[in-house]
Short mmCIF file of C-alpha atoms in Angstrom, two decimals:
data_model
loop_
_atom_site.label_atom_id
_atom_site.label_comp_id
_atom_site.label_asym_id
_atom_site.label_seq_id
_atom_site.Cartn_x
_atom_site.Cartn_y
_atom_site.Cartn_z
CA MET Y 20 247.46 -194.78 9.22
CA GLU Y 21 245.71 -198.11 8.46
CA ARG Y 22 243.12 -197.95 5.42
CA ILE Y 23 239.54 -199.42 6.16
CA GLU Y 24 237.17 -201.10 3.62
CA ILE Y 25 233.90 -200.67 4.81
CA PRO Y 26 231.30 -202.43 3.04
CA VAL Y 27 229.77 -201.60 -0.52
CA ILE Y 28 226.08 -202.28 -0.88
CA SER Y 29 224.49 -201.96 -4.24
CA LEU Y 30 220.98 -200.71 -4.29
CA GLY Y 31 220.82 -201.60 -8.31
CA GLY Y 32 220.26 -204.95 -10.31
CA LYS Y 33 217.31 -205.87 -12.17
CA VAL Y 34 215.02 -207.67 -9.79
CA GLU Y 35 211.75 -209.25 -10.71
CA CYS Y 36 208.53 -208.03 -8.77
CA GLU Y 37 207.82 -211.63 -7.33
CA ASP Y 38 211.64 -211.35 -5.93
CA TYR Y 39 211.49 -207.60 -4.86
CA GLU Y 40 210.57 -208.24 -1.31
CA ALA Y 41 213.41 -210.88 -0.55
CA HIS Y 42 216.13 -208.66 -2.62
CA GLU Y 43 215.22 -205.83 0.09
CA ILE Y 44 215.05 -208.12 3.04
CA GLU Y 45 218.56 -208.87 1.78
CA LEU Y 46 219.65 -205.36 1.77
CA GLY Y 47 218.14 -204.66 4.86
CA SER Y 48 220.38 -207.27 6.34
CA LYS Y 49 223.47 -205.96 4.66
CA VAL Y 50 222.89 -202.35 6.08
CA GLY Y 51 222.03 -203.69 9.26
CA ALA Y 52 225.40 -205.51 9.85
CA ALA Y 53 227.22 -202.44 8.06
CA CYS Y 54 225.56 -200.44 10.82
CA SER Y 55 226.15 -202.73 13.55
CA GLU Y 56 230.13 -203.03 12.81
CA TYR Y 57 231.09 -199.88 11.32
CA GLY Y 58 228.22 -197.37 11.23
CA PHE Y 59 229.46 -196.31 7.92
CA PHE Y 60 229.03 -198.11 4.26
CA TYR Y 61 229.16 -197.02 0.65
CA ILE Y 62 226.14 -197.36 -1.50
CA SER Y 63 226.50 -198.00 -5.30
CA ASP Y 64 224.11 -198.05 -8.07
CA HIS Y 65 221.82 -195.44 -6.24
CA GLY Y 66 220.36 -194.26 -9.34
CA ILE Y 67 221.61 -190.30 -9.33
CA ASP Y 68 223.28 -189.98 -12.60
CA ALA Y 69 227.02 -189.17 -12.44
CA GLU Y 70 227.13 -186.38 -14.86
CA PHE Y 71 224.61 -184.32 -13.04
CA ILE Y 72 226.40 -185.11 -9.56
CA GLU Y 73 229.40 -183.58 -11.43
CA GLU Y 74 227.44 -180.76 -12.32
CA VAL Y 75 226.40 -180.05 -8.66
CA PHE Y 76 230.06 -180.21 -7.77
CA GLU Y 77 230.82 -177.76 -10.44
CA CYS Y 78 228.02 -175.36 -9.20
CA SER Y 79 229.45 -175.57 -5.81
CA LYS Y 80 233.08 -174.46 -6.67
CA LEU Y 81 231.66 -171.73 -8.53
CA PHE Y 82 229.42 -170.38 -5.34
CA PHE Y 83 232.96 -170.58 -3.29
CA ASN Y 84 234.47 -168.81 -5.82
CA LEU Y 85 232.14 -165.55 -5.12
CA PRO Y 86 233.78 -162.72 -3.43
CA GLN Y 87 233.75 -163.11 0.28
CA ILE Y 88 231.48 -159.99 0.90
CA GLU Y 89 229.17 -161.48 -1.37
CA LYS Y 90 229.20 -164.54 0.08
CA ASP Y 91 228.44 -163.06 3.62
CA ARG Y 92 225.20 -161.56 2.27
CA ILE Y 93 223.55 -164.79 2.11
CA SER Y 94 224.81 -165.87 5.37
CA THR Y 95 223.02 -168.17 7.99
CA SER Y 96 222.93 -165.02 10.22
CA THR Y 97 220.31 -163.32 8.34
CA ASN Y 98 217.91 -165.91 8.80
CA ARG Y 99 216.74 -168.30 11.70
CA HIS Y 100 215.83 -171.15 9.34
CA TYR Y 101 219.66 -172.17 8.85
CA ARG Y 102 220.01 -171.70 5.31
CA GLY Y 103 222.93 -169.91 3.34
CA TYR Y 104 226.68 -169.54 3.66
CA THR Y 105 228.80 -170.17 6.74
CA ARG Y 106 232.34 -168.96 6.77
CA ILE Y 107 235.62 -170.72 7.64
CA GLY Y 108 236.18 -171.19 11.07
CA GLU Y 109 232.01 -170.45 11.82
CA GLU Y 110 232.14 -174.25 12.90
CA THR Y 111 233.89 -176.07 15.68
CA LEU Y 112 233.15 -179.67 15.99
CA ASP Y 113 235.84 -180.83 18.53
CA PRO Y 114 236.46 -177.69 20.89
CA THR Y 115 238.53 -179.85 23.41
CA VAL Y 116 241.22 -180.56 20.77
CA GLN Y 117 240.74 -177.40 18.17
CA LYS Y 118 242.27 -173.99 18.76
CA MET Y 119 240.43 -172.66 15.75
CA GLY Y 120 237.39 -173.75 13.87
CA ASP Y 121 237.45 -175.93 11.04
CA THR Y 122 239.21 -175.13 8.02
CA LYS Y 123 235.87 -175.06 5.68
CA GLU Y 124 233.09 -172.90 4.59
CA GLY Y 125 229.63 -174.09 3.83
CA PHE Y 126 226.39 -173.34 2.16
CA TYR Y 127 222.81 -174.89 3.47
CA ILE Y 128 220.01 -175.99 1.34
CA SER Y 129 216.70 -177.47 2.24
CA ARG Y 130 213.05 -177.90 0.99
CA GLU Y 131 211.77 -174.69 0.02
CA GLU Y 132 208.90 -173.63 3.21
CA PRO Y 133 206.96 -170.97 4.05
CA SER Y 134 208.48 -169.22 7.13
CA HIS Y 135 207.85 -170.51 10.54
CA ASP Y 136 208.44 -168.02 13.70
CA THR Y 137 208.56 -170.93 16.13
CA ILE Y 138 209.65 -173.80 14.34
CA ARG Y 139 213.39 -173.67 13.33
CA PHE Y 140 215.08 -175.60 10.39
CA TYR Y 141 211.77 -175.19 8.35
CA GLY Y 142 211.64 -171.98 5.63
CA PRO Y 143 212.81 -170.33 2.72
CA ASN Y 144 216.23 -171.02 1.46
CA VAL Y 145 218.48 -168.16 0.67
CA TRP Y 146 220.11 -167.98 -2.77
CA PRO Y 147 222.53 -165.94 -4.73
CA THR Y 148 220.65 -163.28 -6.76
CA VAL Y 149 222.27 -160.54 -8.91
CA GLU Y 150 221.70 -158.03 -6.46
CA LEU Y 151 223.23 -159.86 -3.64
CA CYS Y 152 225.91 -161.72 -5.73
CA PRO Y 153 226.57 -159.37 -8.71
CA SER Y 154 229.56 -161.24 -9.80
CA TRP Y 155 227.06 -163.70 -11.19
CA ASN Y 156 224.04 -162.97 -14.01
CA GLU Y 157 220.64 -163.76 -13.54
CA SER Y 158 221.08 -167.07 -15.59
CA LEU Y 159 223.72 -168.62 -13.51
CA CYS Y 160 221.66 -167.39 -10.31
CA LYS Y 161 218.81 -169.65 -11.78
CA LYS Y 162 220.85 -172.57 -12.92
CA PHE Y 163 222.46 -172.80 -9.14
CA GLU Y 164 218.70 -172.86 -7.41
CA TYR Y 165 217.58 -175.59 -10.02
CA VAL Y 166 220.53 -177.67 -9.75
CA MET Y 167 220.74 -177.84 -5.86
CA MET Y 168 217.17 -178.36 -5.36
CA LYS Y 169 216.94 -180.83 -8.12
CA TYR Y 170 219.71 -182.75 -6.27
CA HIS Y 171 218.08 -182.66 -2.74
CA MET Y 172 215.01 -184.18 -4.28
CA LEU Y 173 217.00 -187.03 -5.33
CA CYS Y 174 219.06 -187.37 -2.35
CA GLU Y 175 215.84 -187.55 -0.38
CA LEU Y 176 214.29 -190.22 -2.69
CA VAL Y 177 217.58 -192.31 -2.00
CA ALA Y 178 217.57 -191.57 1.96
CA VAL Y 179 213.90 -192.85 2.08
CA ARG Y 180 214.84 -196.05 0.91
CA ILE Y 181 217.75 -196.26 3.13
CA VAL Y 182 215.71 -195.33 6.21
CA ARG Y 183 213.31 -198.07 5.46
CA LEU Y 184 216.19 -200.61 4.72
CA LEU Y 185 217.31 -199.59 8.53
CA SER Y 186 214.00 -199.98 9.64
CA TYR Y 187 213.67 -203.40 8.36
CA ALA Y 188 217.12 -204.32 9.77
CA LEU Y 189 215.86 -203.11 13.49
CA TYR Y 190 212.11 -204.02 13.68
CA GLN Y 191 211.53 -206.24 10.31
CA ASP Y 192 209.12 -203.74 8.97
CA PHE Y 193 210.15 -201.37 6.25
CA TYR Y 194 207.76 -198.73 7.27
CA ARG Y 195 208.41 -198.05 11.03
CA PHE Y 196 209.79 -194.74 10.39
CA ASP Y 197 207.45 -193.58 7.58
CA SER Y 198 205.24 -191.51 9.82
CA VAL Y 199 207.95 -189.44 11.13
CA ILE Y 200 209.55 -188.55 7.82
CA GLN Y 201 206.69 -186.82 6.16
CA LYS Y 202 208.02 -183.47 6.15
CA PRO Y 203 211.82 -184.47 7.07
CA MET Y 204 214.37 -181.90 8.34
CA SER Y 205 216.79 -182.73 5.33
CA PHE Y 206 219.69 -180.32 4.25
CA VAL Y 207 222.07 -180.26 1.58
CA ARG Y 208 225.33 -178.82 2.61
CA LEU Y 209 227.91 -177.93 0.21
CA LEU Y 210 231.63 -177.54 1.72
CA HIS Y 211 234.75 -176.44 0.74
CA TYR Y 212 237.71 -177.39 2.37
CA SER Y 213 240.85 -174.79 2.13
CA SER Y 214 244.15 -175.81 1.42
CA GLN Y 215 245.49 -175.22 4.90
CA MET Y 216 247.31 -178.30 6.30
CA SER Y 217 245.74 -179.82 9.11
CA SER Y 218 247.80 -180.31 12.55
CA GLU Y 219 246.49 -182.23 15.56
CA SER Y 220 249.27 -180.67 17.65
CA GLU Y 221 248.26 -177.23 16.82
CA GLY Y 222 244.62 -177.89 16.92
CA ILE Y 223 244.03 -177.34 13.50
CA LEU Y 224 241.42 -179.71 11.99
CA ALA Y 225 239.66 -179.75 8.24
CA CYS Y 226 236.68 -180.97 10.05
CA GLY Y 227 236.80 -181.69 13.89
CA SER Y 228 236.02 -185.05 15.33
CA HIS Y 229 232.30 -185.41 15.77
CA SER Y 230 229.57 -187.97 15.25
CA ASP Y 231 226.64 -186.73 13.02
CA TYR Y 232 223.42 -185.73 14.92
CA GLY Y 233 220.45 -187.33 13.25
CA LEU Y 234 219.16 -190.38 11.29
CA ILE Y 235 221.52 -190.81 8.49
CA THR Y 236 223.99 -188.65 5.91
CA LEU Y 237 224.93 -189.59 2.60
CA LEU Y 238 228.25 -187.81 1.31
CA GLN Y 239 229.63 -187.33 -1.95
CA THR Y 240 233.47 -186.21 -2.07
CA ASP Y 241 235.79 -185.26 -4.80
CA SER Y 242 238.83 -187.22 -5.17
CA ASN Y 243 240.60 -185.72 -2.43
CA PRO Y 244 241.07 -188.17 0.75
CA GLY Y 245 240.67 -186.91 4.21
CA LEU Y 246 238.10 -188.64 5.86
CA GLN Y 247 238.84 -190.67 8.70
CA ILE Y 248 236.75 -192.98 11.39
CA PHE Y 249 237.57 -193.74 14.63
CA TYR Y 250 236.77 -197.76 14.41
CA LYS Y 251 235.50 -199.28 17.36
CA ASN Y 252 236.68 -196.36 19.10
CA THR Y 253 240.23 -197.39 19.00
CA GLN Y 254 241.77 -196.46 15.92
CA TRP Y 255 241.61 -193.55 13.21
CA MET Y 256 241.26 -195.32 9.90
CA ASN Y 257 241.04 -193.74 6.42
CA VAL Y 258 237.84 -193.87 4.54
CA GLU Y 259 238.69 -193.22 0.45
CA PRO Y 260 236.57 -191.56 -1.93
CA LYS Y 261 234.85 -194.25 -4.50
CA LEU Y 262 233.61 -193.13 -7.87
CA ASN Y 263 229.70 -193.03 -8.44
CA SER Y 264 229.43 -194.25 -4.47
CA PHE Y 265 227.62 -192.16 -1.63
CA ILE Y 266 229.47 -192.82 1.85
CA VAL Y 267 226.53 -193.34 4.00
CA ASN Y 268 226.71 -192.89 7.83
CA ILE Y 269 224.25 -193.11 10.61
CA GLY Y 270 223.77 -190.26 13.19
CA ASP Y 271 223.45 -190.35 17.25
CA MET Y 272 219.62 -190.29 16.64
CA THR Y 273 219.68 -193.82 14.65
CA GLU Y 274 222.08 -195.28 17.64
CA LEU Y 275 219.71 -193.79 20.34
CA LEU Y 276 216.49 -195.57 18.62
CA SER Y 277 218.10 -198.70 18.05
CA LEU Y 278 219.20 -199.00 21.90
CA GLY Y 279 223.07 -198.85 20.76
CA ARG Y 280 222.73 -201.55 18.46
CA PHE Y 281 223.87 -199.42 15.41
CA LYS Y 282 226.98 -197.04 15.87
CA SER Y 283 227.11 -193.68 15.36
CA THR Y 284 230.75 -193.59 14.67
CA MET Y 285 232.92 -190.38 15.32
CA HIS Y 286 234.91 -189.20 12.15
CA ARG Y 287 236.80 -186.23 11.25
CA VAL Y 288 238.51 -184.80 8.28
CA LEU Y 289 242.54 -184.01 8.02
CA ASN Y 290 244.20 -181.91 5.10
CA GLU Y 291 247.30 -183.83 4.84
CA ARG Y 292 248.19 -182.80 1.20
CA GLY Y 293 247.82 -179.14 1.59
CA VAL Y 294 245.08 -178.93 -1.52
CA GLU Y 295 241.43 -177.77 -1.56
CA ARG Y 296 238.69 -180.21 -1.00
CA TYR Y 297 234.83 -180.08 -1.72
CA SER Y 298 232.39 -182.49 -0.34
CA ILE Y 299 228.25 -182.63 -0.17
CA PRO Y 300 227.06 -184.16 2.85
CA PHE Y 301 223.18 -184.69 2.49
CA PHE Y 302 221.29 -184.73 6.24
CA PHE Y 303 218.36 -186.86 6.60
CA ASP Y 304 216.39 -186.26 9.78
CA PRO Y 305 212.77 -186.79 10.90
CA ASP Y 306 210.10 -184.04 11.04
CA TYR Y 307 210.61 -181.25 13.67
CA ASN Y 308 207.77 -181.96 15.91
CA ALA Y 309 208.22 -186.12 15.86
CA VAL Y 310 208.13 -187.45 18.76
CA MET Y 311 211.50 -190.56 18.75
CA ASN Y 312 210.77 -193.53 20.73
CA PRO Y 313 213.57 -196.18 21.08
CA ILE Y 314 212.07 -199.80 20.79
CA ASP Y 315 213.59 -202.79 22.10
CA SER Y 316 212.80 -204.96 19.39
CA ASP Y 317 214.09 -207.96 21.70
CA LYS Y 318 211.44 -207.28 24.47
CA LYS Y 319 208.13 -207.12 22.46
CA ASP Y 320 208.68 -203.83 21.00
CA ARG Y 321 208.20 -202.28 24.56
CA ILE Y 322 208.73 -198.42 24.48
CA THR Y 323 212.00 -197.65 26.62
CA GLN Y 324 211.11 -195.49 29.44
CA ASN Y 325 212.46 -191.99 29.71
CA GLN Y 326 214.39 -192.23 26.54
CA SER Y 327 211.70 -190.83 24.20
CA PHE Y 328 213.07 -187.27 22.72
CA LYS Y 329 211.63 -184.63 20.30
CA ALA Y 330 213.71 -184.50 17.15
CA GLY Y 331 213.89 -180.89 16.41
CA GLU Y 332 214.52 -180.29 19.96
CA TYR Y 333 217.39 -182.70 20.02
CA LEU Y 334 219.04 -181.21 16.89
CA SER Y 335 218.46 -177.65 17.82
CA SER Y 336 220.58 -178.48 21.05
CA LYS Y 337 223.29 -179.90 19.04
CA TYR Y 338 223.76 -177.54 16.37
CA SER Y 339 223.99 -174.57 19.38
CA LYS Y 340 226.95 -176.47 20.65
CA THR Y 341 229.39 -176.23 17.56
CA HIS Y 342 227.83 -173.34 15.01
CA ALA Y 343 228.85 -169.64 15.97
CA ASP Y 344 225.86 -168.62 14.00
CA PHE Y 345 223.14 -170.64 15.50
CA SER Y 346 221.01 -169.21 18.08
CA MET Y 347 218.39 -171.25 19.91
CA ASN Y 348 216.38 -168.11 20.27
#
């Protein structure tokens, strides 16, 4: 298995006001090149404190150490907004290969919203409470909620900047996507991979081969490797954890919007060491009701016929195919 060195793009550095636009244009060019070649890149100097990220991981580990019966009380199956806990095996990302679901459990967190009867992905979060999770005291329950909502907010700020860089790379306009990310479908997903070894021949994968569905994903991982990308659809290559950096990848929506110029790369996770692994993807997608129109920037911004799609419907159809607890109703 080869190791691939995907680009590292720094968002930091001191920039004078008069040089800011030129600096962002340069970053946009780097992001565009990475999306065309790999569909993946690292982001360093993103502005989220390393000690706080470590605190997020510690809270994640505490949650997954709760008794199974307590985690199940705040399952995604208890609400239609897809918030809360998912059991090991609930998700099967590559059913053509896998004989069992992914060997990981998760926990979905998003913006706090009023409950919607007709719109998926918008609604209140589901949190551990002393009533539902008596292994925790009230102080720990409140800390978990505070830490996760702060992390969600900080990730949104980073994601908006990256989406604007993507927008510039595609359209020479930083703000083309702003109108469709006013109320984004954005999710922190805590993940805990079990120590079960992966076996391709037996159809056992920590996370089955897939491409992400939406605009972009920001990923933090612990120090354990496992992520692999299917580079140029020819070979699996390792993407190593990098301290204090996000691994960023674009999703199917971005590939569609770019008319294939940017690549939504297949990826998977294999557990080849027999150890537990923790990661935290942040999914950033457009407003539920946003109508997404692929634009051909080489043909005077003509909207490509018959390729428009509604963001929420698109994501719902994708989730329904891979998540056992997700219902289209």
